[in-house]
CSV table of C-alpha atoms in Angstrom, one decimal:
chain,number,residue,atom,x,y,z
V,1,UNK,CA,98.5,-43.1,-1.8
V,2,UNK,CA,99.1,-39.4,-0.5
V,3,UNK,CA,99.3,-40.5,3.4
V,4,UNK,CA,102.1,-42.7,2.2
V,5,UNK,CA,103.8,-40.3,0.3
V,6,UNK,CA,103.8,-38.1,2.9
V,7,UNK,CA,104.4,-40.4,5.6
V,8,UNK,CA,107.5,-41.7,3.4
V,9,UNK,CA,108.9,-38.0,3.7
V,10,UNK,CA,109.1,-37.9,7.5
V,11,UNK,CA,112.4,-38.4,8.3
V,12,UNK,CA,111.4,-40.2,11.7
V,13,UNK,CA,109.9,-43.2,9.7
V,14,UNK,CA,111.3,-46.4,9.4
V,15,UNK,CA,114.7,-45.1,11.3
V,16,UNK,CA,113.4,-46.2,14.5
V,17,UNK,CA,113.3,-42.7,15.9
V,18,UNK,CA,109.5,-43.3,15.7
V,19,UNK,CA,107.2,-45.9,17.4
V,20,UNK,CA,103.4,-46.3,17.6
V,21,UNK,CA,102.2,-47.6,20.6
V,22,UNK,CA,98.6,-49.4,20.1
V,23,UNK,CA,96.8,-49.3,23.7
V,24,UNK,CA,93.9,-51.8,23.2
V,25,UNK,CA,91.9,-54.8,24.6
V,26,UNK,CA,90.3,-56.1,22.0
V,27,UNK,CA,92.7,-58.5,20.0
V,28,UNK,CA,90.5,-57.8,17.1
V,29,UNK,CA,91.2,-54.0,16.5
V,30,UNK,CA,94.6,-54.2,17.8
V,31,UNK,CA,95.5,-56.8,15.0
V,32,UNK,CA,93.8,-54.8,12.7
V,33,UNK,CA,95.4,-51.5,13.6
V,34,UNK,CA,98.8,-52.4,14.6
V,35,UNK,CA,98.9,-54.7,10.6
V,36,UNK,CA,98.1,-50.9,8.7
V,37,UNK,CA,100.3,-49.1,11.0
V,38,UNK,CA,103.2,-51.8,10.1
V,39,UNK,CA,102.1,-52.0,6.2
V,40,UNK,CA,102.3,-47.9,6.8
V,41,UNK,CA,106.1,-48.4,8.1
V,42,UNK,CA,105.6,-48.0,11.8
V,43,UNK,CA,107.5,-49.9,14.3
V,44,UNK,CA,104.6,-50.7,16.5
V,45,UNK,CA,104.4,-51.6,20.1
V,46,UNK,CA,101.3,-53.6,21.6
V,47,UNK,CA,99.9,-53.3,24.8
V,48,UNK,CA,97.2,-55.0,25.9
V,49,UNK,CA,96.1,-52.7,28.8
V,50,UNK,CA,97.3,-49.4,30.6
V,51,UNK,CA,99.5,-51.5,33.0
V,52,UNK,CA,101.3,-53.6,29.9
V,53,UNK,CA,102.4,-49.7,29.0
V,54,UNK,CA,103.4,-48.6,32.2
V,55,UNK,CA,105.7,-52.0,32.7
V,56,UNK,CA,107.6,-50.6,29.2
V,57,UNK,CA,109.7,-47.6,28.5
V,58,UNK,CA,107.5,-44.6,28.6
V,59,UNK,CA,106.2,-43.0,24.8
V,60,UNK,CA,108.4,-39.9,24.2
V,61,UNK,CA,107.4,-36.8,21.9
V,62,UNK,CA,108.9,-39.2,19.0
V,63,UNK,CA,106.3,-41.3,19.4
V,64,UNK,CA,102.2,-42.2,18.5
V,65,UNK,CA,99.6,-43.6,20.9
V,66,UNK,CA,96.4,-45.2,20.2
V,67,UNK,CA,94.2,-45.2,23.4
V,68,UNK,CA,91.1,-47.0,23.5
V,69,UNK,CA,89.0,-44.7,25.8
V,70,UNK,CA,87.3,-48.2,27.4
V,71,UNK,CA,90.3,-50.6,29.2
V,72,UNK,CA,90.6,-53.2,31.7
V,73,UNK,CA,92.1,-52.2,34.9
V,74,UNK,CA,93.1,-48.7,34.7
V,75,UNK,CA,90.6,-46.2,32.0
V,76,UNK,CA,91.9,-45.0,29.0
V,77,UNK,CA,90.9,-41.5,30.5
V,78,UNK,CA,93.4,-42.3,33.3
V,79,UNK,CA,96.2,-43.7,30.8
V,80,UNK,CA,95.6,-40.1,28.9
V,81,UNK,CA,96.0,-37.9,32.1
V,82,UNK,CA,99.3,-39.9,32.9
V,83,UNK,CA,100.6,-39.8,29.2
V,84,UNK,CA,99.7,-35.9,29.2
V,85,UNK,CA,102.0,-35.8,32.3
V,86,UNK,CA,104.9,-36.8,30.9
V,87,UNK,CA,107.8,-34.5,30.4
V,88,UNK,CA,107.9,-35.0,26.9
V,89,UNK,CA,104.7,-36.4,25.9
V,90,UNK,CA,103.9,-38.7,22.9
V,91,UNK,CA,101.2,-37.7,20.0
V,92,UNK,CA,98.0,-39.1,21.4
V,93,UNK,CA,94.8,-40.3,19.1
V,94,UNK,CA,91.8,-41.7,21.4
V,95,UNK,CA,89.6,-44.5,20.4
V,96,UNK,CA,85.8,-45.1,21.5
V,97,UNK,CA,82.7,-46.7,20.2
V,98,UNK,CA,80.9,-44.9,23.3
V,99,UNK,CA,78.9,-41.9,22.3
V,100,UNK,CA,80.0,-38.4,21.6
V,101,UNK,CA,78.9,-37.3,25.3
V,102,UNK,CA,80.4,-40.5,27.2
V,103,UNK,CA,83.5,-39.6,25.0
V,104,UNK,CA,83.0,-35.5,26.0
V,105,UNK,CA,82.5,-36.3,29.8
V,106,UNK,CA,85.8,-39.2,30.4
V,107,UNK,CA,87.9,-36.4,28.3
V,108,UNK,CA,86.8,-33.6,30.3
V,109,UNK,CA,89.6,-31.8,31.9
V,110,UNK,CA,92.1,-33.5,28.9
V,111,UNK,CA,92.6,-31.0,26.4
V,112,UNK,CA,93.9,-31.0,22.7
V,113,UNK,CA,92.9,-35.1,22.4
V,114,UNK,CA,92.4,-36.5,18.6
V,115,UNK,CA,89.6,-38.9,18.8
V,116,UNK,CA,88.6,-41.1,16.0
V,117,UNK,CA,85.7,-43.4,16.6
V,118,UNK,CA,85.1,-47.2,16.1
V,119,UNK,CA,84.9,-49.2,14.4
V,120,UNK,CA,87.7,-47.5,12.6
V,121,UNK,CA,88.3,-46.8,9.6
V,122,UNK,CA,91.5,-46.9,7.0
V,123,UNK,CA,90.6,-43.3,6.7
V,124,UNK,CA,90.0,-41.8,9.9
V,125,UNK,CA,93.5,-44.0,11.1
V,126,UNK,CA,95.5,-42.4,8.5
V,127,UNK,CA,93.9,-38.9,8.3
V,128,UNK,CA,95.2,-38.8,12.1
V,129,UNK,CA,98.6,-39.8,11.3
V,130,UNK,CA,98.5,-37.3,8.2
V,131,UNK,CA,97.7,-34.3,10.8
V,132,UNK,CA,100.3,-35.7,13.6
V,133,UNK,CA,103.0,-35.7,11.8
V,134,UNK,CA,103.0,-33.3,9.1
């Protein structure tokens, strides 16, 4: 109840000012995920793979990501270089079952990244959002 009290006091939420882009593969965790982060208040925006993310409007400092670190096509680690990149560059929380070191070597060279690991947790997913945006 204190994550949505304090979520509920962030202007941002709910006016549309705010959305949370979920970056997974696995339909499973992104349907789980992207259900709290609506029940939360978040407008949320799916994307199966780094490619479905570049095809939209890029995230701006407004606005969440969750990465999963493994992806189809083009890495998470890549998506995260690229998002970092941006001129005005979104909140970003990494996901990853893979080990602490697997997780240590892909982010190498990516600084300041929230990871939270799977499976995830109610938790861990709203601890995160607790530190982003207060």
């Amino acid at each position: 109840m204190f994550l949505q009290e304090q979520l509920a006091g962030c202007e941002r939420l709910g006016s549309g000012f705010m959305a949370v882009h979920v970056v997974e593969d696995d339909p499973g965790v992104s349907d789980s995920l992207s259900l709290l982060l609506e029940h939360l208040g978040f407008e949320v925006v799916r994307h199966t793979d780094a490619e479905d993310l570049f095809r939209s409007a890029p995230p701006s400092g407004n606005d969440i990501v969750f990465v999963d670190l493994i992806l189809p096509g083009i890495s998470g680690a890549e998506l995260l270089r690229w998002l970092t990149n941006l001129k005005d560059p979104p909140r970003i929380v990494v996901m990853s079952g893979q080990s602490q070191s697997t997780i240590d070597l892909q982010l190498r060279g990516i600084d300041g990244m929230n990871v939270i690991r799977k499976p995830l947790s109610h938790g861990s997913i709203t601890q995160q959002l607790a530190q982003l945006i207060a």
